[in-house]
Structures are given as structure tokens and as C-alpha cells.
Amino acid sequence: MARTPTALLSPADQERRRALRTMKGVALGALLLMALLFVVAFALQSTYPGMAYVRAFAEGGMVGALADWFAVTALFRHPLGIPIPHTAIIPNRKDEIGRTLGEFVETNFLSGEIVRTKLEATHIAERLGAWLRTPAHAERVATEGAAMAAGVLRALSDDDVREVIEDLAREHLIEPEWGPPAGAWLTRVIGSGAHHGAVDLAVDSILGWLEVNYAAFEGLVSRRLPAWLPRMAARLVDDTVYREAVTFMLAMQADPQHSARIAIDDYLTRLADNLQHDPETIGKLEDAKSRIFDSPRVRELAGEAWNTAKTGLLKALEDPASGLRVRAKAALEEVGERLTKDPSLQHRVDEWVTNAAVFLVDRYRHDIASIITETVERWDPDETTEKIELMVGRDLQYIRLNGTFVGALAGLVIFTIAHALLG
């Protein structure tokens, strides 16, 4: 396998390569030490019978060292260049490893509950407030936001915008109001607990499927493990995954206050609140809607309003001294000040950010995880092997080292027992 020149590696990878070479030298040194002990003990055991124990110790150490060397090497390449079956596992199964890694990240990291737990402990609003109340930071946000808004405005087609405005207005404003009734209906559903039946049905359905589909978990993880692992160990992994899934669903079924159920209730409650509006505001919007859309000049007025608004906005966005920019900067500083001092506002912002992040993760986690899979698929097999070896190879050398001494002790114990029993 061709090695990447050291000069092309990052400083961190260069350090990992040095550490890997050092540990390989240590593991090889342990093997050579056992070989030297074996030679000496073998030559002297006829003169000094006690050296037979040293010979057994060294012999077991060599066997353990060679066995673990083969196992570790087989992950990354063919031992001694010989194409033995089930060796060079990583380069031969690169794409499958990428898919497995993507699935692992999606399942264990891109989870709504994991993201929620992390964000709830981060205190995002307080940190954001401390950053925003600095004038330089507020100015920077206002400047960047103005540049982005101006770019979007210039990219829009006036005719398309007018059509979109009219279509959206007719679809969502002329029709009878539906936000408050929908929010009120959902509030009543949540208040009566009627939605719990749907949650119970979903939990029962999943548990029923798990009970009759144990076979679906056979090989789910174990088939991705190295072939040299014992079948018992591989099956234990599959059994553990299945038991954990069943345990989680049983806990959710038995506990009305389970965290997953509470999360569902919280989400539905927030959805109901968002669907409802202030009655006075609703009335004003309804009056304005009626006045505007009862006029035959709707399209003309929409076009004039858009052109005027666009011209005024572009001018204000491009002028650092404009009232819009100045007020935006002041507003950002004020928001930062409030975020650092108002616990209730902090709570609302943290909740909103957390819910938005959980929604995005739950909806797009597969697409996010696919980046890993597609990236690994584009890697060269040799490059993939080297990247993985640099990350975990040093730790794997400890396996070789441990195998040397465990094998030595095993050889000594076996020889001692055999000598005691058989003479």
C-alpha cells in the first residue's frame, strides 16, 4: 500500500504516524525479546531444568504476539503480502464501512433526544446575549445581514415576486382563517389527553413488531464485525441491540411519564400555541385583507408596493448610517442585553432553538449522515486504510503488546499444570 508522503499529512496526522511507528517498534521489540528468551531457555533447559518454564513462557509469548500481529495486520492489509482470505478487511470493505459509519452516526449522534439534551445544557441564549451586546459584534451582524438581504432582493424578479405575493395572499388570506381554530382544536386534544391513544398504539405496534421480528436483528451488527471474532461474541452483540430496543419500548409503554412521551406532549403543546394569535391582531389583519382584496387594483397596488419597498430597502441596507442599519444595530445590542438578564426570555429562546434543531435533525439526519457515506465512497482504498490506521493503529499495537504477555502467561500456566499433572 502506497504511503502518503509525510509532508502532505496534517501536523496531527504526522504526530499520529510517529506514535504508530513507536508502538509498532515496542510491539516488535516484545516479540524479539520473547524469541531471545526462547532461544536461551531452549539451549539451557537440559542443563537447568527450571529453564523449561522460561521456555514455555517465551513460547506462549511468541504465539500470542504472532497471532495478534496477524489479526491487527489483517485489518489493514494482507499479512506478508499474501492474499489470505478475510484479510485486508478495510480496503476491501471500504464502502461498507462508510455506510456502517454513516448509519452509526445517524443512529447514535443525530438523534433528537441527544441534540435536545446537549442544547438544553448549553445555555445558548445567555451566551448569544453576551456576544451580541458587544457593539462591535452587533455591528458585524447588522452589516452581514444587510449584505445578505440586499443580495437576495437584487436576485428576485419583480414580476415573479408580485405573482407570488398575490397567489399567497389569495390562498392564505382570503380563505377563512384557520390558524386560531386549528390551534384551539389541538389545545383541546392535548388537554383531554386524546392524543395518548395514538402514542400508545404506535408503541404497541412497534413492540409487536419487535416480538415477532427477532430475526431482523440477526447479523444486523455482527456481519460488519471482523470474521475472525468468535460467533458467540458476534451473536452477543446482536442480542444486546435487540434487548436494548425492546427494553426502551417496554419502558415507554409502562411509564406514562416517560421522557419520550413528555417530549411528544411538549412538542404538541408548542404547536398549538404557535397556531393561535392575539384576537386583536387577527381582527386587524382580517379588516386589512378585506379592504385590499375587495379593490380591483390589487395587482397594481401589490406591484407598486413591492417596487417602492424594494428601492427603499436597498438604499437603507447599503447605507451604514441609515436609520434601518442604526436601529438594527441598536436592536441587536438590546436583544443581547435582554438575553443576558431576562431568564424567561432565555428560556423561550433556548426552547425555540432546541426545538428547531431537533426538528431539523429528525427530518434531515439521513441526508446529513449520507455525507459520511458518500465521502468514504470517494476515498481511495489505500487512503482510507491509512486514515483509519493513523486514527486507531497506535491503540491496536497495544493489543499486540498485551497479546504477547497474555500468551506468555498462558504458556507458562499451561506448561506448569501439564508438568504438575503429567510429570
XYZ file of C-alpha atoms in Angstrom:
423
model
C 0.000 0.000 0.000
C 1.412 3.361 -1.015
C 2.039 5.676 1.911
C 1.133 9.347 1.828
C 4.326 11.453 1.959
C 4.797 12.911 5.424
C 4.926 16.445 4.022
C 1.346 16.066 2.733
C -0.045 14.991 6.108
C -1.551 17.391 8.616
C 0.505 18.059 11.772
C -1.908 15.907 13.770
C -1.547 13.004 11.315
C 2.230 13.375 11.323
C 2.193 13.044 15.107
C -0.109 10.020 14.864
C 2.245 8.392 12.346
C 5.222 8.897 14.687
C 3.264 7.461 17.615
C 2.164 4.484 15.488
C 5.733 3.725 14.431
C 6.896 3.941 18.037
C 4.246 1.493 19.230
C 4.973 -0.869 16.345
C 8.609 -0.844 17.438
C 7.609 -1.589 21.036
C 5.366 -4.482 19.979
C 8.081 -5.884 17.706
C 10.618 -5.488 20.492
C 8.406 -7.547 22.802
C 8.268 -10.317 20.174
C 12.037 -10.278 19.710
C 12.509 -10.368 23.477
C 10.335 -13.475 23.694
C 12.260 -15.048 20.814
C 15.582 -14.352 22.545
C 14.288 -15.799 25.820
C 13.076 -18.871 23.968
C 16.430 -19.472 22.296
C 18.344 -19.068 25.566
C 15.911 -21.181 27.587
C 15.768 -23.891 24.933
C 19.556 -24.148 24.881
C 19.902 -24.260 28.678
C 16.887 -26.321 29.726
C 18.785 -29.616 29.575
C 21.357 -28.204 31.999
C 18.956 -26.150 34.109
C 15.546 -27.865 34.209
C 13.926 -24.690 35.562
C 14.597 -23.018 32.219
C 11.799 -25.156 30.767
C 9.381 -22.793 32.471
C 11.121 -19.826 30.863
C 10.953 -21.603 27.516
C 7.182 -22.185 27.943
C 6.731 -18.552 28.953
C 8.617 -17.290 25.897
C 6.984 -19.806 23.579
C 3.487 -18.694 24.609
C 4.528 -15.053 24.265
C 5.724 -15.610 20.688
C 2.499 -17.379 19.759
C 0.386 -14.607 21.285
C 2.461 -11.894 19.627
C 2.306 -13.516 16.200
C -1.426 -14.244 16.457
C -2.272 -10.660 17.411
C 0.142 -9.276 14.802
C -1.731 -11.265 12.185
C -5.127 -10.109 13.493
C -4.150 -6.426 13.575
C -2.375 -6.522 10.226
C -5.301 -8.314 8.572
C -7.487 -5.291 9.240
C -5.383 -3.033 7.020
C -3.515 -5.217 4.511
C -2.543 -8.772 3.532
C -0.014 -10.133 6.074
C 3.390 -10.512 4.356
C 1.632 -9.595 1.097
C -0.090 -12.994 0.939
C -3.758 -12.656 -0.162
C -5.168 -14.803 2.629
C -8.999 -14.835 2.717
C -10.602 -12.353 5.121
C -7.534 -10.140 5.323
C -7.101 -6.516 4.160
C -10.602 -6.009 5.525
C -10.665 -2.202 5.487
C -9.535 -1.616 1.883
C -11.730 -4.456 0.609
C -14.830 -3.314 2.520
C -14.300 0.436 2.398
C -17.736 1.294 1.033
C -19.496 -0.952 3.528
C -17.509 0.612 6.367
C -18.565 4.056 5.134
C -22.208 3.026 5.093
C -21.906 1.478 8.536
C -20.210 4.585 9.898
C -22.940 6.773 8.416
C -25.622 4.562 9.967
C -23.802 4.631 13.315
C -23.585 8.433 13.334
C -27.207 8.759 12.244
C -28.442 6.383 14.934
C -26.255 7.374 17.867
C -25.485 11.065 17.303
C -28.141 12.539 15.015
C -30.892 11.778 17.467
C -33.441 14.346 18.534
C -33.119 13.427 22.211
C -29.315 13.607 22.151
C -29.395 17.000 20.444
C -32.051 18.228 22.869
C -30.033 17.137 25.922
C -26.877 18.811 24.642
C -28.561 22.088 23.677
C -30.520 22.309 26.926
C -27.234 22.167 28.840
C -25.506 24.740 26.616
C -27.459 27.901 27.597
C -27.407 29.196 24.052
C -29.447 32.339 24.708
C -27.206 33.540 27.532
C -24.042 33.024 25.518
C -25.543 34.648 22.445
C -26.660 37.613 24.507
C -23.202 38.128 25.993
C -21.738 38.112 22.484
C -24.385 40.344 20.883
C -24.338 43.122 23.460
C -20.783 43.976 22.424
C -21.178 46.890 19.949
C -18.585 45.540 17.516
C -20.354 42.200 17.341
C -23.772 43.795 16.863
C -22.363 45.980 14.077
C -20.882 42.936 12.382
C -24.173 41.030 12.472
C -26.085 44.049 11.149
C -23.586 44.536 8.312
C -23.587 40.889 7.261
C -27.356 40.679 7.499
C -27.771 43.807 5.374
C -25.425 42.449 2.699
C -27.306 39.151 2.551
C -30.695 40.852 2.401
C -29.556 43.221 -0.389
C -28.219 40.285 -2.405
C -31.498 38.420 -2.090
C -33.515 41.486 -3.099
C -31.440 42.042 -6.233
C -31.769 38.398 -7.248
C -35.556 38.439 -7.120
C -37.618 39.010 -10.265
C -40.192 41.792 -9.740
C -42.870 40.068 -11.818
C -42.339 36.752 -10.067
C -42.499 38.405 -6.658
C -45.749 40.183 -7.487
C -47.296 36.925 -8.661
C -46.115 35.083 -5.602
C -47.461 37.795 -3.310
C -50.869 37.709 -4.990
C -51.054 33.912 -5.026
C -50.032 33.601 -1.403
C -52.434 36.323 -0.349
C -55.341 34.703 -2.144
C -54.512 31.242 -0.845
C -53.855 32.090 2.778
C -55.592 35.412 3.496
C -58.800 35.393 1.535
C -59.770 31.951 2.732
C -61.443 31.761 6.156
C -58.939 31.942 8.966
C -57.699 28.563 10.018
C -54.771 29.216 12.368
C -56.692 30.021 15.573
C -59.330 27.283 15.101
C -56.630 24.712 14.411
C -54.647 25.823 17.451
C -57.736 25.754 19.669
C -58.659 22.280 18.437
C -55.178 20.961 19.135
C -55.214 22.545 22.596
C -58.439 20.684 23.400
C -56.984 17.422 22.148
C -53.916 17.841 24.342
C -55.988 18.945 27.351
C -58.204 15.868 27.140
C -55.266 13.535 26.587
C -56.887 12.144 23.442
C -53.539 12.020 21.679
C -52.212 9.485 24.201
C -54.182 6.760 22.486
C -52.314 7.392 19.237
C -48.984 7.292 21.079
C -49.990 4.043 22.829
C -50.983 2.493 19.506
C -47.631 3.414 17.979
C -45.707 1.988 20.945
C -47.757 -1.233 20.937
C -47.276 -1.641 17.191
C -43.516 -1.248 17.476
C -43.352 -3.716 20.379
C -45.469 -6.210 18.467
C -43.165 -5.948 15.506
C -40.094 -6.413 17.704
C -41.550 -9.527 19.343
C -42.078 -11.331 16.034
C -39.068 -9.981 14.163
C -36.110 -11.009 16.274
C -34.581 -12.469 13.115
C -34.284 -8.968 11.692
C -31.593 -8.242 14.285
C -29.550 -11.352 13.464
C -26.409 -10.169 11.781
C -27.516 -6.524 11.987
C -24.213 -5.575 13.613
C -22.251 -8.815 13.734
C -21.983 -9.181 9.975
C -19.978 -5.978 9.953
C -17.521 -7.264 12.555
C -14.211 -8.917 11.561
C -14.672 -12.520 10.513
C -12.094 -13.784 12.981
C -14.218 -12.821 16.017
C -15.927 -15.774 17.788
C -19.509 -16.430 16.688
C -20.609 -16.234 20.334
C -19.267 -12.690 20.634
C -20.914 -11.641 17.386
C -24.258 -13.076 18.460
C -23.957 -11.360 21.844
C -23.697 -8.013 20.046
C -26.892 -8.683 18.044
C -28.742 -9.890 21.156
C -27.709 -6.766 23.056
C -29.015 -4.467 20.316
C -32.336 -6.332 20.244
C -32.738 -6.338 24.052
C -31.993 -2.620 24.286
C -34.638 -1.836 21.663
C -37.257 -3.957 23.437
C -36.323 -2.534 26.863
C -36.713 1.039 25.637
C -40.142 0.392 24.101
C -41.344 -1.538 27.191
C -40.264 1.350 29.398
C -42.141 3.801 27.187
C -45.202 1.528 27.231
C -45.224 1.133 31.016
C -44.353 4.680 32.090
C -46.916 7.409 31.294
C -44.273 9.952 32.284
C -41.536 8.522 30.072
C -39.204 11.163 28.636
C -40.214 10.268 25.066
C -43.897 10.735 25.901
C -43.171 14.023 27.633
C -41.228 15.173 24.591
C -44.217 14.406 22.361
C -46.567 16.298 24.685
C -44.229 19.293 24.796
C -43.988 19.411 21.028
C -47.765 19.269 20.530
C -48.328 21.964 23.177
C -45.915 24.311 21.486
C -47.503 23.605 18.117
C -50.937 24.526 19.482
C -49.635 27.809 20.898
C -47.968 28.739 17.615
C -51.150 28.141 15.677
C -53.077 30.705 17.763
C -52.786 34.500 17.579
C -53.773 37.564 19.504
C -57.517 38.288 18.868
C -56.968 41.998 18.282
C -54.219 41.351 15.738
C -56.360 38.771 13.982
C -59.176 41.301 13.686
C -56.930 43.978 12.184
C -55.486 41.533 9.659
C -58.954 40.398 8.658
C -60.066 44.012 8.102
C -56.958 44.843 6.068
C -57.388 41.708 3.994
C -60.956 42.584 3.162
C -60.143 46.158 2.170
C -57.217 45.188 -0.057
C -58.704 42.244 -1.879
C -62.076 43.910 -2.425
C -60.311 46.503 -4.605
C -59.924 45.902 -8.383
C -56.447 47.447 -8.232
C -54.993 44.631 -6.155
C -52.297 43.621 -8.642
C -51.330 47.210 -9.380
C -51.075 48.107 -5.717
C -49.047 44.976 -4.978
C -46.623 45.869 -7.765
C -46.252 49.470 -6.635
C -45.800 48.445 -3.032
C -43.137 45.927 -3.958
C -41.173 48.353 -6.138
C -41.300 51.075 -3.509
C -40.345 48.714 -0.729
C -37.524 47.161 -2.712
C -35.988 50.520 -3.662
C -36.251 51.860 -0.130
C -34.874 48.691 1.427
C -31.876 48.517 -0.893
C -30.997 52.124 -0.182
C -31.325 51.659 3.551
C -29.427 48.372 3.578
C -26.453 49.783 1.681
C -26.078 52.930 3.817
C -24.266 52.240 7.136
C -25.700 55.470 8.546
C -29.283 54.757 7.506
C -31.956 54.614 10.132
C -32.554 50.934 9.352
C -28.932 49.946 9.914
C -28.573 52.080 13.033
C -31.789 50.734 14.524
C -30.831 47.189 13.589
C -27.521 47.539 15.425
C -29.229 49.094 18.447
C -31.881 46.389 18.419
C -29.256 43.667 18.329
C -27.445 45.194 21.299
C -30.731 45.468 23.155
C -31.576 41.861 22.381
C -28.151 40.833 23.667
C -28.688 42.806 26.863
C -32.095 41.242 27.447
C -30.831 37.756 26.712
C -28.210 38.088 29.435
C -30.623 39.431 32.067
C -34.086 38.024 31.347
C -34.395 34.370 32.441
C -37.832 33.965 30.883
C -36.587 35.219 27.518
C -33.552 32.973 27.788
C -35.847 30.032 28.387
C -38.039 30.862 25.373
C -35.086 31.325 23.048
C -33.355 28.162 24.275
C -36.588 26.248 23.798
C -37.116 27.605 20.295
C -33.549 26.877 19.195
C -33.690 23.400 20.714
C -36.983 22.557 19.051
C -35.782 23.864 15.692
C -32.551 21.864 15.931
C -34.403 18.696 16.948
C -36.825 19.150 14.046
C -34.005 19.601 11.547
C -32.060 16.627 12.912
C -35.079 14.341 12.905
C -36.087 15.425 9.395
C -32.685 15.543 7.708
C -30.437 13.273 9.761
C -30.278 10.681 6.985
C -29.174 13.325 4.488
C -26.567 14.606 6.941
C -25.223 11.120 7.662
C -25.084 10.361 3.926
C -22.266 12.913 3.667
C -20.061 10.471 5.579
C -21.056 7.544 3.379
C -20.530 9.426 0.124
C -17.218 10.892 1.290
C -15.814 7.478 2.227
C -17.006 6.037 -1.089
C -14.995 8.700 -2.925
C -11.839 7.931 -0.961
C -9.121 5.785 -2.468
C -8.915 2.391 -0.643
C -5.279 2.980 0.287
C -6.071 6.480 1.531
C -8.970 5.151 3.588
C -6.812 2.432 5.100
C -4.104 4.895 6.055
C -6.563 7.372 7.570
C -8.136 4.702 9.751
C -4.797 3.160 10.693
C -3.451 6.537 11.788
C -6.515 7.058 13.968
C -6.646 3.669 15.727
C -3.413 1.896 14.778
C -1.472 3.003 17.863
C -4.129 1.569 20.181
C -4.189 -1.647 18.171
C -0.463 -2.066 18.802
C -1.307 -2.317 22.492
C -3.355 -5.363 21.559
C -0.201 -6.919 20.095
C 1.747 -5.992 23.217
C -0.933 -7.336 25.537
C -1.229 -10.465 23.443
C 2.486 -11.085 23.861
C 2.358 -11.035 27.643
C -1.013 -12.751 27.958
C 0.227 -15.504 25.658
C 3.408 -15.796 27.703
C 1.470 -16.162 30.939
C -0.916 -18.635 29.324
C 2.003 -20.704 28.044
C 3.591 -20.693 31.489
C 0.346 -21.700 33.220
C -0.379 -24.487 30.723
C 3.136 -25.869 30.998
C 3.046 -25.687 34.792
C -0.283 -27.506 35.044
C 0.783 -30.134 32.483
C 4.111 -30.657 34.291
C 2.344 -30.986 37.652
C -0.206 -33.491 36.356
C 1.801 -35.464 33.844
C 5.341 -35.087 35.141
